[in-house]
JSON list of C-alpha atoms and ligand atoms in Angstrom, two decimals:
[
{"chain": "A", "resi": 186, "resn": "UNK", "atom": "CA", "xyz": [74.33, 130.85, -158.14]},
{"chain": "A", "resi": 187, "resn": "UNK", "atom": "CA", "xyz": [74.26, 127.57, -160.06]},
{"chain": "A", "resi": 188, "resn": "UNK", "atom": "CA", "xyz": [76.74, 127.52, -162.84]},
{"chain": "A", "resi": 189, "resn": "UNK", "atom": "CA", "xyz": [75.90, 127.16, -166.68]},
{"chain": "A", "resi": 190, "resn": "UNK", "atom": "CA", "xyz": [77.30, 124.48, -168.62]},
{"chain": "A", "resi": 191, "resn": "UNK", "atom": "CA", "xyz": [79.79, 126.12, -171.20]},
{"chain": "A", "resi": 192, "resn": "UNK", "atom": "CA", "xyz": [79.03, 125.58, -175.00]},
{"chain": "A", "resi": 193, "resn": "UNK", "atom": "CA", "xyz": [81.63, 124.20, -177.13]},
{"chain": "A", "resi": 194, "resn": "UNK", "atom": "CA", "xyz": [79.58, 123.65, -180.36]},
{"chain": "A", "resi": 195, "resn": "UNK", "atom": "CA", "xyz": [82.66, 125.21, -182.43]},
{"chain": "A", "resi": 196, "resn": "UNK", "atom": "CA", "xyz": [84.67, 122.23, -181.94]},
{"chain": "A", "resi": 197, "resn": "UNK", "atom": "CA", "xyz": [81.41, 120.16, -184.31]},
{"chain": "A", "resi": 198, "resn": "UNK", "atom": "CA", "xyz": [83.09, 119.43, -187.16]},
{"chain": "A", "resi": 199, "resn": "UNK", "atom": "CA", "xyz": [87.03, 120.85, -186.62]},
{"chain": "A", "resi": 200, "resn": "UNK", "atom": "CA", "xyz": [88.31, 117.73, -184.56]},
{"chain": "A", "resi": 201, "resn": "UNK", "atom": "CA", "xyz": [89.97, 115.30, -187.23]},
{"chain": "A", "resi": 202, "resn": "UNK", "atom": "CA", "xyz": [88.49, 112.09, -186.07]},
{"chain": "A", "resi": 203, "resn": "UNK", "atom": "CA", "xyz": [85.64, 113.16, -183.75]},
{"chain": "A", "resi": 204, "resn": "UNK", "atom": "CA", "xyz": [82.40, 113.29, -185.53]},
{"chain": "A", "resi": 205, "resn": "UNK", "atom": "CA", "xyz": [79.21, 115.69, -184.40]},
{"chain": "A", "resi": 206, "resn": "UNK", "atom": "CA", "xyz": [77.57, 112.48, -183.01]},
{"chain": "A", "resi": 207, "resn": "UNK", "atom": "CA", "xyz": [80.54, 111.83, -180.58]},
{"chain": "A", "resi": 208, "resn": "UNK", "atom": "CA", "xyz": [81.09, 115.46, -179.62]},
{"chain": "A", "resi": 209, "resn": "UNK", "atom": "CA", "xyz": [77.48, 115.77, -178.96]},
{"chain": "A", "resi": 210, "resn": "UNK", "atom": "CA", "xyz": [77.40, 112.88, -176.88]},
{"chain": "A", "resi": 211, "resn": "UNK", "atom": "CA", "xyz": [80.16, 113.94, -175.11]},
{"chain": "A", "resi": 212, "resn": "UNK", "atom": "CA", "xyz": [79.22, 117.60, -174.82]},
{"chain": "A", "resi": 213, "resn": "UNK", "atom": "CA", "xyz": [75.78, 116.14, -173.08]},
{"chain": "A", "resi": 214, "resn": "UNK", "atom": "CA", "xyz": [77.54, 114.25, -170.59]},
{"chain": "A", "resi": 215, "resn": "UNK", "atom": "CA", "xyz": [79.76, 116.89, -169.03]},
{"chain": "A", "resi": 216, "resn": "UNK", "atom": "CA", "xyz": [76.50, 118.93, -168.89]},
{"chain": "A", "resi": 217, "resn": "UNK", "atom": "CA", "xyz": [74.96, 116.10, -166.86]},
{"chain": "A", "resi": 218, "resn": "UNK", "atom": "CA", "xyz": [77.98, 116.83, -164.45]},
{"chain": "A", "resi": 219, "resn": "UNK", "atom": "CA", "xyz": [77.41, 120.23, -164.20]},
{"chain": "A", "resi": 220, "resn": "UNK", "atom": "CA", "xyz": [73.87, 119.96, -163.21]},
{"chain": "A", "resi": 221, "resn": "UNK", "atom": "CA", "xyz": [74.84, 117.02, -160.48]},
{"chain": "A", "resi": 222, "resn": "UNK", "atom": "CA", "xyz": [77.28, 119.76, -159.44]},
{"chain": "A", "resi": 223, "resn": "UNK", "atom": "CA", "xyz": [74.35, 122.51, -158.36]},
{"chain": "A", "resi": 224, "resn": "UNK", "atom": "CA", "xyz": [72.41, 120.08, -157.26]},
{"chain": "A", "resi": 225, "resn": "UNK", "atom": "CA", "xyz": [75.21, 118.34, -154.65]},
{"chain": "A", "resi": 226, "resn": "UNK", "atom": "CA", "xyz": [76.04, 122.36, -153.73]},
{"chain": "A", "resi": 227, "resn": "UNK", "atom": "CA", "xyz": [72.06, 123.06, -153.21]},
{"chain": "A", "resi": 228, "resn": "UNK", "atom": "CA", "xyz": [71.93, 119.87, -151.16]},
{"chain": "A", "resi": 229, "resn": "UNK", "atom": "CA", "xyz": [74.74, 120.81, -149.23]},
{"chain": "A", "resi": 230, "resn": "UNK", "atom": "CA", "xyz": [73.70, 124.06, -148.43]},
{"chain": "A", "resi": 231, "resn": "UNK", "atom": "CA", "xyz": [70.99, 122.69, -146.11]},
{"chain": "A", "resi": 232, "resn": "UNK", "atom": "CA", "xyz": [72.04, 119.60, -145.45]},
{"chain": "A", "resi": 233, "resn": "UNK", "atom": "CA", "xyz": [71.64, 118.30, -141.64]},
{"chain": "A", "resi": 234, "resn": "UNK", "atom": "CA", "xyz": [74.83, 117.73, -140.36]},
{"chain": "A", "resi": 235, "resn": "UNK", "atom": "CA", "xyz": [74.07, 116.52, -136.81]},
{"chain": "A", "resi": 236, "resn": "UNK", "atom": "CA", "xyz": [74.81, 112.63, -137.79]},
{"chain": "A", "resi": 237, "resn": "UNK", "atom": "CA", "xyz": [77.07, 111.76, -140.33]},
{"chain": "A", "resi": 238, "resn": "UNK", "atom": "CA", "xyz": [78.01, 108.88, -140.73]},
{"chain": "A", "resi": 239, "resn": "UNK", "atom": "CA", "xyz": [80.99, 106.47, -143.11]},
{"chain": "A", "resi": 240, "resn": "UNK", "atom": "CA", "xyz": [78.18, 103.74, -144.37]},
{"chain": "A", "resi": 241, "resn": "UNK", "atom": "CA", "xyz": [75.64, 105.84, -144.92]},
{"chain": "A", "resi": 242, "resn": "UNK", "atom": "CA", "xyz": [74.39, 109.61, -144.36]},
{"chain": "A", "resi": 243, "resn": "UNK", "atom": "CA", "xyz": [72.80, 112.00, -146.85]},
{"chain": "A", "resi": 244, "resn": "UNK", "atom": "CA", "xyz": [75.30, 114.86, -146.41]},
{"chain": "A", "resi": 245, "resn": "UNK", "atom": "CA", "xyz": [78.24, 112.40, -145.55]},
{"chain": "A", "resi": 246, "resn": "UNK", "atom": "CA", "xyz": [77.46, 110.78, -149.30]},
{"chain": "A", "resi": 247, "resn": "UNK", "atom": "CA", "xyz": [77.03, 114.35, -150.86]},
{"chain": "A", "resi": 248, "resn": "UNK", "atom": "CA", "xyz": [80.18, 115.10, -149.56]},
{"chain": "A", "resi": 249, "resn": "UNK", "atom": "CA", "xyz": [81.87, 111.79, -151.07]},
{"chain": "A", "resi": 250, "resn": "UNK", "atom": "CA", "xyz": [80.34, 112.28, -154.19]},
{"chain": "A", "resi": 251, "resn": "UNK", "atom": "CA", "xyz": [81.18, 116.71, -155.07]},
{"chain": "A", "resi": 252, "resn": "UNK", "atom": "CA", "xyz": [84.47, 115.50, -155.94]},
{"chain": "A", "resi": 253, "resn": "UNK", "atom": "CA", "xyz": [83.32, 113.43, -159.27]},
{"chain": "A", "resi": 254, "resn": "UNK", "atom": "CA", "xyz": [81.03, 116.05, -159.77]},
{"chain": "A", "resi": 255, "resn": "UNK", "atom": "CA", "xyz": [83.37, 118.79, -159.50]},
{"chain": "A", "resi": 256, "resn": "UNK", "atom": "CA", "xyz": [86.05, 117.08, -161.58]},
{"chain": "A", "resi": 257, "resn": "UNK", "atom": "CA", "xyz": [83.95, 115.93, -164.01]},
{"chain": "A", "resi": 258, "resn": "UNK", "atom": "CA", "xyz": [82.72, 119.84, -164.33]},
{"chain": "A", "resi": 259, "resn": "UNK", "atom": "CA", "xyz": [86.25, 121.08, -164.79]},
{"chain": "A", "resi": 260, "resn": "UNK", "atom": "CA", "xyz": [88.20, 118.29, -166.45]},
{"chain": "A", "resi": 261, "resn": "UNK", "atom": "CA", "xyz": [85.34, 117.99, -169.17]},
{"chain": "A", "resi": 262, "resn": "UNK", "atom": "CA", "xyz": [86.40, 121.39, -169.86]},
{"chain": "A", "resi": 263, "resn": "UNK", "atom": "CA", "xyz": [90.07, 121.93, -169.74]},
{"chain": "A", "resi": 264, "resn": "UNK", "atom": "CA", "xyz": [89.54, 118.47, -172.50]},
{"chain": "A", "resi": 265, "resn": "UNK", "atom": "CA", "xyz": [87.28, 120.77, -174.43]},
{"chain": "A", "resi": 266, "resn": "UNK", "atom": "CA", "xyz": [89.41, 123.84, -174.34]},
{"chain": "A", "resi": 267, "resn": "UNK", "atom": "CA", "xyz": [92.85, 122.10, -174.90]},
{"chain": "A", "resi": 268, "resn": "UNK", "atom": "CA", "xyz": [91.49, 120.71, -178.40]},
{"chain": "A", "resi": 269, "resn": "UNK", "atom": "CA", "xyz": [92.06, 122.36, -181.68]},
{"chain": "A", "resi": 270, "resn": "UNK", "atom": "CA", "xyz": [92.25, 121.15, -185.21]},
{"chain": "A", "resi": 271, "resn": "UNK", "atom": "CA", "xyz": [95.21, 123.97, -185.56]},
{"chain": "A", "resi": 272, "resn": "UNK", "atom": "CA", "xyz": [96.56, 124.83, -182.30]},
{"chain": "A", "resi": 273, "resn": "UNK", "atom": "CA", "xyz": [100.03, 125.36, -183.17]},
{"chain": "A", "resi": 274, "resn": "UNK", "atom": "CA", "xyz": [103.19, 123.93, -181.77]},
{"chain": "A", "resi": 275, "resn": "UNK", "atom": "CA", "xyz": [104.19, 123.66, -178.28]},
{"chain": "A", "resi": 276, "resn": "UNK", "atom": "CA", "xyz": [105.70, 126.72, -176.51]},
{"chain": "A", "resi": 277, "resn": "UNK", "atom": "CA", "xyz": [109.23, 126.79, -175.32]},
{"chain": "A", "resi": 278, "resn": "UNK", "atom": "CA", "xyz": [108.75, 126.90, -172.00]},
{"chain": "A", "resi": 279, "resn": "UNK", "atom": "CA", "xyz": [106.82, 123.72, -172.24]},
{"chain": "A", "resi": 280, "resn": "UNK", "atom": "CA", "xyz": [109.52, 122.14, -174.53]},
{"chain": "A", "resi": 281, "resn": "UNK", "atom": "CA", "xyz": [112.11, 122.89, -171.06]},
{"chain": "A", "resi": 282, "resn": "UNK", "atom": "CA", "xyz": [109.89, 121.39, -168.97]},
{"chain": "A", "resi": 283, "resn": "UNK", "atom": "CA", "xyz": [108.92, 118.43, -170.54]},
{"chain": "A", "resi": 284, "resn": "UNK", "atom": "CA", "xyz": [112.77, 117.99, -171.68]},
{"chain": "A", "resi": 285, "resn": "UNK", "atom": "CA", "xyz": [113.69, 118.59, -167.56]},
{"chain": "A", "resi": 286, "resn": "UNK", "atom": "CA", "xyz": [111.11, 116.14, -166.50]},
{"chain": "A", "resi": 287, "resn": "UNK", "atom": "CA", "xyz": [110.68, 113.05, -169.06]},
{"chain": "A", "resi": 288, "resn": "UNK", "atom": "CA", "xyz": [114.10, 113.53, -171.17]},
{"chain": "A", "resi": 289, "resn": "UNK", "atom": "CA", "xyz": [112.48, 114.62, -174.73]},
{"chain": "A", "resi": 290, "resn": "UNK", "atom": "CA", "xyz": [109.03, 115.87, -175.79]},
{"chain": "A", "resi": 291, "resn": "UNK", "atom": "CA", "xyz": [108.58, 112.84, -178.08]},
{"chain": "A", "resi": 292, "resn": "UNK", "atom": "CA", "xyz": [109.28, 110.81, -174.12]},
{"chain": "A", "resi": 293, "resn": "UNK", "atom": "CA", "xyz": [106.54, 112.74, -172.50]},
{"chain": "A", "resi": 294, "resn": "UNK", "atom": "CA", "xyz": [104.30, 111.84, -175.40]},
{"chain": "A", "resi": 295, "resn": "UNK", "atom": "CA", "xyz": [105.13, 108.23, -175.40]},
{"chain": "A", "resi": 296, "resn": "UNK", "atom": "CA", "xyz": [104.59, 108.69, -171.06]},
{"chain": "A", "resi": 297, "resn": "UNK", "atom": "CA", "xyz": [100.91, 110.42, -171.85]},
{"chain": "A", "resi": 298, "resn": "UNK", "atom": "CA", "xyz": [99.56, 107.66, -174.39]},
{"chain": "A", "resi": 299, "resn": "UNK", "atom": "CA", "xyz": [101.08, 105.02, -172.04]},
{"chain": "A", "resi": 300, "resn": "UNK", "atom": "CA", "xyz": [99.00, 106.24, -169.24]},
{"chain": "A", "resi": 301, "resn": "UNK", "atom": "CA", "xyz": [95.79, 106.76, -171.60]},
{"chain": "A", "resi": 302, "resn": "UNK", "atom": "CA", "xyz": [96.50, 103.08, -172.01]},
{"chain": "A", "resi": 303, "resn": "UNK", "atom": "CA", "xyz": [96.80, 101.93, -168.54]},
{"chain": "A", "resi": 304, "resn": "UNK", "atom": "CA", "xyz": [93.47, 102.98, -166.70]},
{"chain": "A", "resi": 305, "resn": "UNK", "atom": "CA", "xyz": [90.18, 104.10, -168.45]},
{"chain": "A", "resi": 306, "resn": "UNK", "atom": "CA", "xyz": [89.84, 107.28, -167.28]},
{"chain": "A", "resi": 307, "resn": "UNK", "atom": "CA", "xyz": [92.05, 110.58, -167.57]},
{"chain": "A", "resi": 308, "resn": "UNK", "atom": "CA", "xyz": [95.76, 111.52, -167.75]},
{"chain": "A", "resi": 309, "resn": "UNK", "atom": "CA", "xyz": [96.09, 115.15, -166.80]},
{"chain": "A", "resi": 310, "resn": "UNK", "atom": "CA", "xyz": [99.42, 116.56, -167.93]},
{"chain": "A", "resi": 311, "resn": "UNK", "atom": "CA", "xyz": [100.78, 118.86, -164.43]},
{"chain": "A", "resi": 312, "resn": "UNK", "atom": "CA", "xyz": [102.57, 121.17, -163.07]},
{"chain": "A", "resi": 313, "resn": "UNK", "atom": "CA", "xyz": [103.48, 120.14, -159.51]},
{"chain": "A", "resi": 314, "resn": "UNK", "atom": "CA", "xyz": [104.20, 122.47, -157.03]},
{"chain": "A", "resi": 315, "resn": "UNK", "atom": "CA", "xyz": [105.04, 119.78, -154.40]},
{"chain": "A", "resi": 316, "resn": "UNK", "atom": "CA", "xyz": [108.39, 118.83, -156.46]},
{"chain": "A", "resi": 317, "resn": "UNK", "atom": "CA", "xyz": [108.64, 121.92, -159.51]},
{"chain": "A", "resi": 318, "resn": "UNK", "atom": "CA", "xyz": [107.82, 119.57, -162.58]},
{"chain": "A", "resi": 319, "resn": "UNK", "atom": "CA", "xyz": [105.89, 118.48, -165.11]},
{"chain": "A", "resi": 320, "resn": "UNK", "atom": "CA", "xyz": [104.14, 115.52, -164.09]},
{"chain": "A", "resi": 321, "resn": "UNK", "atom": "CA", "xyz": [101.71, 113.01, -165.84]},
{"chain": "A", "resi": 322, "resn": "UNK", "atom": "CA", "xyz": [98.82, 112.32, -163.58]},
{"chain": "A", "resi": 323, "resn": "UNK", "atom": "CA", "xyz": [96.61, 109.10, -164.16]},
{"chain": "A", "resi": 324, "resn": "UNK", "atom": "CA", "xyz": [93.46, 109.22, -162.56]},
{"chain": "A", "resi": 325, "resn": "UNK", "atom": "CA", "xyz": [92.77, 105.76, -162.70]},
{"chain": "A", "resi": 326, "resn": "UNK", "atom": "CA", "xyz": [88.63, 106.20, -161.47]},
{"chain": "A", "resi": 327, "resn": "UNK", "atom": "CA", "xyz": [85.75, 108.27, -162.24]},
{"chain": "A", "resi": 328, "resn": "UNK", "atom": "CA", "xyz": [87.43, 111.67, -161.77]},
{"chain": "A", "resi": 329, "resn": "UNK", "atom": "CA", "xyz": [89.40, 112.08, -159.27]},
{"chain": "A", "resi": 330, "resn": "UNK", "atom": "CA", "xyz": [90.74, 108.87, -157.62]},
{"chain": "A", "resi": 331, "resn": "UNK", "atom": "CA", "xyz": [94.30, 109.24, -157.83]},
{"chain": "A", "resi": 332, "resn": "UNK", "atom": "CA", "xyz": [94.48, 112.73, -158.26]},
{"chain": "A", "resi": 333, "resn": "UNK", "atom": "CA", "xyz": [97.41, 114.28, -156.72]},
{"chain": "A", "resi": 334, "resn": "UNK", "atom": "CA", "xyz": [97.80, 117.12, -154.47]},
{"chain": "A", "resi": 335, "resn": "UNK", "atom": "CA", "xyz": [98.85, 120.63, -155.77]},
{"chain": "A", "resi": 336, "resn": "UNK", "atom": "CA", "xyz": [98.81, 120.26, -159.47]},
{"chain": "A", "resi": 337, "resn": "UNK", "atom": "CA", "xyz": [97.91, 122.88, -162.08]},
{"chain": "A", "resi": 338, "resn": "UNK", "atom": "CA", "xyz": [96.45, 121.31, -165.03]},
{"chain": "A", "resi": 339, "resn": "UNK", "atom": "CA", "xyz": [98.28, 122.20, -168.34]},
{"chain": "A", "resi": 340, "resn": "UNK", "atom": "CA", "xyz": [97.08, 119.72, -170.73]},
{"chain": "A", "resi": 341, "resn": "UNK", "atom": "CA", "xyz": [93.81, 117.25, -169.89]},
{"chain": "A", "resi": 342, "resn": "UNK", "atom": "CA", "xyz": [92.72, 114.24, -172.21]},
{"chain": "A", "resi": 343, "resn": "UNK", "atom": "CA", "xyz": [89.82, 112.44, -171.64]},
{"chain": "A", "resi": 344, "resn": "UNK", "atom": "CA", "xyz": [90.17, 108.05, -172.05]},
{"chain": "A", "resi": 345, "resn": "UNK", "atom": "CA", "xyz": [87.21, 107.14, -170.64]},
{"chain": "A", "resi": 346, "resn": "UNK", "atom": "CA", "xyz": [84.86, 104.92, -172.90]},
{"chain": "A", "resi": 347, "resn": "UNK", "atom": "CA", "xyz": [82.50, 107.45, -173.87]},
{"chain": "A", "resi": 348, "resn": "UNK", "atom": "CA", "xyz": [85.03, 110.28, -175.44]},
{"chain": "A", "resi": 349, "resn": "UNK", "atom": "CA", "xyz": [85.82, 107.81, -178.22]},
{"chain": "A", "resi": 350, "resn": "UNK", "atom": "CA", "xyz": [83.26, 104.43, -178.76]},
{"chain": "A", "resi": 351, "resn": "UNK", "atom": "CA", "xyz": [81.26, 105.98, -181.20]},
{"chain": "A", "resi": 352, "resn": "UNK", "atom": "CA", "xyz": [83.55, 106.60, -183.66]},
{"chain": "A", "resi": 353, "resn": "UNK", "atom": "CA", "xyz": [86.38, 104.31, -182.74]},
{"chain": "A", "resi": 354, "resn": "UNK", "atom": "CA", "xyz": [84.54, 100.85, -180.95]},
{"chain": "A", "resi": 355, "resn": "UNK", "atom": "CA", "xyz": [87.39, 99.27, -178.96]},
{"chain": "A", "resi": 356, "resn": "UNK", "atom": "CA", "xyz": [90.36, 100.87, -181.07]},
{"chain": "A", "resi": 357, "resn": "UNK", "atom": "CA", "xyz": [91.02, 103.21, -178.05]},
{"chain": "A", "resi": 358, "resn": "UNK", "atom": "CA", "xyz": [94.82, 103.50, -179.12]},
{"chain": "A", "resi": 359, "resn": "UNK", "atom": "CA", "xyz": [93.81, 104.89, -182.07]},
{"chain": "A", "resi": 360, "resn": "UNK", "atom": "CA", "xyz": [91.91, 107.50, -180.78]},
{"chain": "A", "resi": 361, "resn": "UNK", "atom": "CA", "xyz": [94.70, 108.57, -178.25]},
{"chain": "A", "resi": 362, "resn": "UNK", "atom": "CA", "xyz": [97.32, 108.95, -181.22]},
{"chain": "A", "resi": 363, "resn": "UNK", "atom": "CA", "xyz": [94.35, 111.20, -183.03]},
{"chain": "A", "resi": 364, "resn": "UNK", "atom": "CA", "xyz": [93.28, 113.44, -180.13]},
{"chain": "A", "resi": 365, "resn": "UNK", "atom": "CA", "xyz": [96.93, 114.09, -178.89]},
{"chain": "A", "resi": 366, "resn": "UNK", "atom": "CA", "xyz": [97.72, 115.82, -182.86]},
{"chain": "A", "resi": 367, "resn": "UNK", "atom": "CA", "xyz": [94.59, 118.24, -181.47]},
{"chain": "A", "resi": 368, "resn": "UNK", "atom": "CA", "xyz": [96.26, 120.18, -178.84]},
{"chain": "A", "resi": 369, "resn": "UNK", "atom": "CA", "xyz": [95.12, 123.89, -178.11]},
{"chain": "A", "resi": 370, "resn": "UNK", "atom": "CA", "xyz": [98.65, 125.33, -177.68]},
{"chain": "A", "resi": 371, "resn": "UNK", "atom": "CA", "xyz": [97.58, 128.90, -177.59]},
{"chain": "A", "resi": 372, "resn": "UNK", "atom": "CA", "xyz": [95.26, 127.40, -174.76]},
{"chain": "A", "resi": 373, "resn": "UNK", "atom": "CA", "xyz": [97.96, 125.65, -173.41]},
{"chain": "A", "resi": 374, "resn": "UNK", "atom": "CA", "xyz": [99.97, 128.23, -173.30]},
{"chain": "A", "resi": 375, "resn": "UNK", "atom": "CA", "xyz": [97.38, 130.07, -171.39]},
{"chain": "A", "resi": 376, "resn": "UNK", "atom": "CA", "xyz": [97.38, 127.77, -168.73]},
{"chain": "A", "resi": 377, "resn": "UNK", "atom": "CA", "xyz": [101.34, 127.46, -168.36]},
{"chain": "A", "resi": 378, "resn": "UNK", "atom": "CA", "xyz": [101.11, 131.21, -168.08]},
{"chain": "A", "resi": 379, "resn": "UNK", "atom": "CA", "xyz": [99.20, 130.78, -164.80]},
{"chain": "A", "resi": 380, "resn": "UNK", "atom": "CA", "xyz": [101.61, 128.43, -163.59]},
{"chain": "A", "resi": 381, "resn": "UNK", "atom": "CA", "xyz": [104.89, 128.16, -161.70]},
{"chain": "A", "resi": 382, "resn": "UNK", "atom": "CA", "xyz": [105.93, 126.41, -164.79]},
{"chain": "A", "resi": 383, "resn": "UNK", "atom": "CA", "xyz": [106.07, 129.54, -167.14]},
{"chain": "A", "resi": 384, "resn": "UNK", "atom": "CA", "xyz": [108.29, 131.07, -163.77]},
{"chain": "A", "resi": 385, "resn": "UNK", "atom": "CA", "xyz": [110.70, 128.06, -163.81]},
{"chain": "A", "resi": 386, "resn": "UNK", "atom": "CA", "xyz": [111.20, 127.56, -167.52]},
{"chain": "A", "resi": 387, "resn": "UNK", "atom": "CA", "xyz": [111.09, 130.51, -169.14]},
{"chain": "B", "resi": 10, "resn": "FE2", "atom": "FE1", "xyz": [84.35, 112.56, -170.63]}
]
């Protein structure tokens, strides 16, 4: 069954410094990732697979390219769903475990915008399983080079050119600072519920 693009039209209007035109924009981009995502998975599902090959091969390249699509599906909207205009304050649990694993909340703040700064793409706040912390993952390509094994995503925020040049030009730093003061909490929360985070810092 191909999947349908979620609709996050409620967020038009309640993100302090993110206008309609730039959530729109947005919102029509990850929808263009969903639809490369059915159509990679239709490909694949009849693809010939008698000669693939590493320069070029249809199903070989369909294969190289589901992970953008299938990141840029899902991160696009874990970004959506972790931003609120009120989304309350960050959970204790989450206060532990950024505490354990960057010395102070304000120091895994400082860590996120840093890596928002470094690379043009994402920085996916983690749980990792591999090590039992809360890790700040910088995809540093399209979607997914330089994602790490194992990770549960707890917090995503989206760097990449097109979340923010409407409204902000070339000020990305400015854009970081606003975004990161509209967490979803209650979402977060959510999601640290799922983890082994919410087992290990309770
Ligand atoms: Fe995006």
């Amino acid at each position: 069954m191909p999947r349908e693009p979620k609709n996050y039209d409620h967020l038009i209007g309640k993100i302090p410094g993110l206008s309609e035109a730039q959530l729109k924009a947005h919102f029509t981009l990850y929808q263009g990732y969903v639809k490369k995502l059915n159509e990679i998975e239709e490909k694949l599902s009849t693809a010939d697979r008698s000669a693939p090959n590493y320069s070029f091969n249809e199903f070989s390249e369909l294969k190289r390219r589901e992970p953008v699509a299938f990141n840029g599906t899902y991160l696009h909207e874990a970004y959506f769903e972790n931003l609120a205009a009120d989304g309350g304050t960050p959970p204790e649990s989450f206060k532990k475990a950024a505490t354990a694993a960057f010395g102070s909340v304000d120091n895994w703040l400082s860590d996120v915008k840093a890596g928002l700064l470094s690379a043009h793409g994402w920085v996916l706040t983690t749980w990792s399983y591999p090590d039992s912390r809360l890790r700040n993952v910088l995809v540093q390509s399209e979607h997914h080079v330089g994602h790490l094994i194992d990770q549960q995503v707890v917090i995503a925020v989206d760097a990449w050119e097109h979340a923010y040049f409407l409204d902000y030009g070339a000020k990305k730093a400015d854009y970081v600072a606003t975004v990161l003061k509209s967490i979803n909490w209650k979402a977060v929360s959510d999601r640290i519920a799922m983890s082994g985070l919410a087992m290990t810092f309770k």
